[in-house]
Amino acid sequence: MNDTFTAYDPATLPAPVVAYLDAHDEKRYADVAALFAPGATVLDDGKTYKGIEAIRAWSEKSSAEYTYTSTRIGQRTADGSRVTVRVRLDGNFPGGTVVLRYRFTLRAGLIGDLAIEV
């Protein structure tokens, strides 16, 4: 597995990826959900959320659970449809700091799958 990341540069990423990160940070849950393809899945914290409504509910819950700031620190693109963005979270959750990988798979200009992992 390639573990090389370049500095975060939104100008070089697909628009749905940047739009998702912005909408999630700004707690615009309807906008988050609208970026996903029908039948899309999100894998986060060992749980899978499938479909637009489940993803919207997950987005609201995950953002409300803790207070945190996020800093986008790196990225890599495997091809035009697979993108990973590294995001550092600092907040009031156990441990206080974590670097997560947001692995996006795009389908037809929308997010088909998103896996969030350490």
mmCIF file of C-alpha atoms in Angstrom:
data_model
loop_
_atom_site.group_PDB
_atom_site.id
_atom_site.type_symbol
_atom_site.label_atom_id
_atom_site.label_comp_id
_atom_site.label_asym_id
_atom_site.label_seq_id
_atom_site.Cartn_x
_atom_site.Cartn_y
_atom_site.Cartn_z
ATOM 1 C CA MET A 1 0.000 0.000 0.000
ATOM 2 C CA ASN A 2 1.311 3.414 -0.954
ATOM 3 C CA ASP A 3 1.623 5.536 2.192
ATOM 4 C CA THR A 4 2.950 8.673 0.500
ATOM 5 C CA PHE A 5 0.924 11.848 0.859
ATOM 6 C CA THR A 6 1.457 15.289 -0.628
ATOM 7 C CA ALA A 7 0.488 18.546 1.057
ATOM 8 C CA TYR A 8 -3.228 19.268 1.031
ATOM 9 C CA ASP A 9 -4.160 21.277 -2.072
ATOM 10 C CA PRO A 10 -7.898 21.574 -2.723
ATOM 11 C CA ALA A 11 -7.280 22.891 -6.244
ATOM 12 C CA THR A 12 -5.996 19.445 -7.273
ATOM 13 C CA LEU A 13 -8.810 17.380 -5.739
ATOM 14 C CA PRO A 14 -12.164 16.400 -7.253
ATOM 15 C CA ALA A 15 -14.886 18.918 -6.398
ATOM 16 C CA PRO A 16 -17.082 16.452 -4.421
ATOM 17 C CA VAL A 17 -14.206 15.688 -2.037
ATOM 18 C CA VAL A 18 -13.524 19.341 -1.237
ATOM 19 C CA ALA A 19 -17.252 20.092 -1.031
ATOM 20 C CA TYR A 20 -17.745 17.214 1.441
ATOM 21 C CA LEU A 21 -14.875 18.345 3.687
ATOM 22 C CA ASP A 22 -16.127 21.945 3.661
ATOM 23 C CA ALA A 23 -19.773 21.002 4.289
ATOM 24 C CA HIS A 24 -18.848 18.595 7.093
ATOM 25 C CA ASP A 25 -16.656 21.201 8.818
ATOM 26 C CA GLU A 26 -19.432 23.794 8.488
ATOM 27 C CA LYS A 27 -22.109 21.353 9.750
ATOM 28 C CA ARG A 28 -24.186 21.641 6.573
ATOM 29 C CA TYR A 29 -25.674 18.157 6.842
ATOM 30 C CA ALA A 30 -28.086 18.375 3.899
ATOM 31 C CA ASP A 31 -25.174 19.463 1.703
ATOM 32 C CA VAL A 32 -23.077 16.543 2.998
ATOM 33 C CA ALA A 33 -25.810 14.043 2.119
ATOM 34 C CA ALA A 34 -26.384 15.572 -1.324
ATOM 35 C CA LEU A 35 -22.781 14.798 -2.301
ATOM 36 C CA PHE A 36 -23.337 11.028 -2.032
ATOM 37 C CA ALA A 37 -24.579 8.753 -4.808
ATOM 38 C CA PRO A 38 -27.724 6.687 -4.253
ATOM 39 C CA GLY A 39 -26.706 3.498 -2.459
ATOM 40 C CA ALA A 40 -23.480 5.066 -1.181
ATOM 41 C CA THR A 41 -21.858 3.789 1.998
ATOM 42 C CA VAL A 42 -19.874 5.359 4.811
ATOM 43 C CA LEU A 43 -17.670 3.250 7.070
ATOM 44 C CA ASP A 44 -16.800 5.062 10.303
ATOM 45 C CA ASP A 45 -15.750 3.739 13.699
ATOM 46 C CA GLY A 46 -16.499 0.152 12.679
ATOM 47 C CA LYS A 47 -20.053 0.898 11.546
ATOM 48 C CA THR A 48 -21.456 1.054 8.021
ATOM 49 C CA TYR A 49 -24.093 3.580 6.974
ATOM 50 C CA LYS A 50 -25.845 2.938 3.651
ATOM 51 C CA GLY A 51 -28.022 5.343 1.702
ATOM 52 C CA ILE A 52 -28.524 9.087 1.714
ATOM 53 C CA GLU A 53 -30.745 9.299 4.813
ATOM 54 C CA ALA A 54 -28.478 7.062 6.907
ATOM 55 C CA ILE A 55 -25.471 9.116 5.810
ATOM 56 C CA ARG A 56 -27.204 12.379 6.714
ATOM 57 C CA ALA A 57 -28.104 11.030 10.185
ATOM 58 C CA TRP A 58 -24.531 9.756 10.677
ATOM 59 C CA SER A 59 -23.112 13.145 9.656
ATOM 60 C CA GLU A 60 -25.253 14.995 12.192
ATOM 61 C CA LYS A 61 -24.493 12.546 15.001
ATOM 62 C CA SER A 62 -20.742 12.339 14.356
ATOM 63 C CA SER A 63 -20.386 16.129 14.309
ATOM 64 C CA ALA A 64 -22.414 16.643 17.500
ATOM 65 C CA GLU A 65 -20.691 14.025 19.637
ATOM 66 C CA TYR A 66 -17.540 16.078 20.359
ATOM 67 C CA THR A 67 -16.201 19.584 19.862
ATOM 68 C CA TYR A 68 -13.133 19.648 17.636
ATOM 69 C CA THR A 69 -11.204 21.504 14.981
ATOM 70 C CA SER A 70 -9.959 19.862 11.818
ATOM 71 C CA THR A 71 -6.862 20.559 9.767
ATOM 72 C CA ARG A 72 -6.386 18.982 6.348
ATOM 73 C CA ILE A 73 -2.764 17.913 6.231
ATOM 74 C CA GLY A 74 -2.248 15.663 3.228
ATOM 75 C CA GLN A 75 -3.712 13.931 0.228
ATOM 76 C CA ARG A 76 -3.132 11.294 -2.399
ATOM 77 C CA THR A 77 -5.023 10.290 -5.493
ATOM 78 C CA ALA A 78 -4.832 6.684 -6.676
ATOM 79 C CA ASP A 79 -6.674 7.483 -9.900
ATOM 80 C CA GLY A 80 -9.413 9.865 -10.879
ATOM 81 C CA SER A 81 -11.956 8.082 -8.692
ATOM 82 C CA ARG A 82 -10.051 7.200 -5.502
ATOM 83 C CA VAL A 83 -8.798 9.931 -3.176
ATOM 84 C CA THR A 84 -7.483 9.846 0.393
ATOM 85 C CA VAL A 85 -7.267 12.986 2.529
ATOM 86 C CA ARG A 86 -5.480 13.049 5.892
ATOM 87 C CA VAL A 87 -7.209 15.216 8.486
ATOM 88 C CA ARG A 88 -5.942 16.056 11.961
ATOM 89 C CA LEU A 89 -8.662 16.471 14.592
ATOM 90 C CA ASP A 90 -7.998 18.263 17.885
ATOM 91 C CA GLY A 91 -10.804 18.262 20.419
ATOM 92 C CA ASN A 92 -12.471 17.063 23.594
ATOM 93 C CA PHE A 93 -12.640 13.386 22.610
ATOM 94 C CA PRO A 94 -10.528 10.676 24.312
ATOM 95 C CA GLY A 95 -6.877 11.248 23.396
ATOM 96 C CA GLY A 96 -7.502 14.830 22.271
ATOM 97 C CA THR A 97 -5.778 14.469 18.877
ATOM 98 C CA VAL A 98 -6.081 11.989 16.044
ATOM 99 C CA VAL A 99 -5.076 11.884 12.389
ATOM 100 C CA LEU A 100 -7.732 10.256 10.229
ATOM 101 C CA ARG A 101 -7.735 9.095 6.637
ATOM 102 C CA TYR A 102 -10.847 9.893 4.652
ATOM 103 C CA ARG A 103 -10.851 7.410 1.744
ATOM 104 C CA PHE A 104 -13.245 8.507 -0.992
ATOM 105 C CA THR A 105 -14.388 6.487 -3.988
ATOM 106 C CA LEU A 106 -16.220 8.583 -6.556
ATOM 107 C CA ARG A 107 -18.968 7.399 -8.919
ATOM 108 C CA ALA A 108 -20.540 9.529 -11.629
ATOM 109 C CA GLY A 109 -19.395 12.785 -10.040
ATOM 110 C CA LEU A 110 -20.632 11.884 -6.546
ATOM 111 C CA ILE A 111 -19.178 10.111 -3.525
ATOM 112 C CA GLY A 112 -19.895 6.402 -3.860
ATOM 113 C CA ASP A 113 -18.094 5.269 -0.734
ATOM 114 C CA LEU A 114 -16.289 6.915 2.159
ATOM 115 C CA ALA A 115 -14.189 5.069 4.718
ATOM 116 C CA ILE A 116 -12.835 7.007 7.697
ATOM 117 C CA GLU A 117 -9.981 5.299 9.506
ATOM 118 C CA VAL A 118 -6.979 5.925 11.728
#
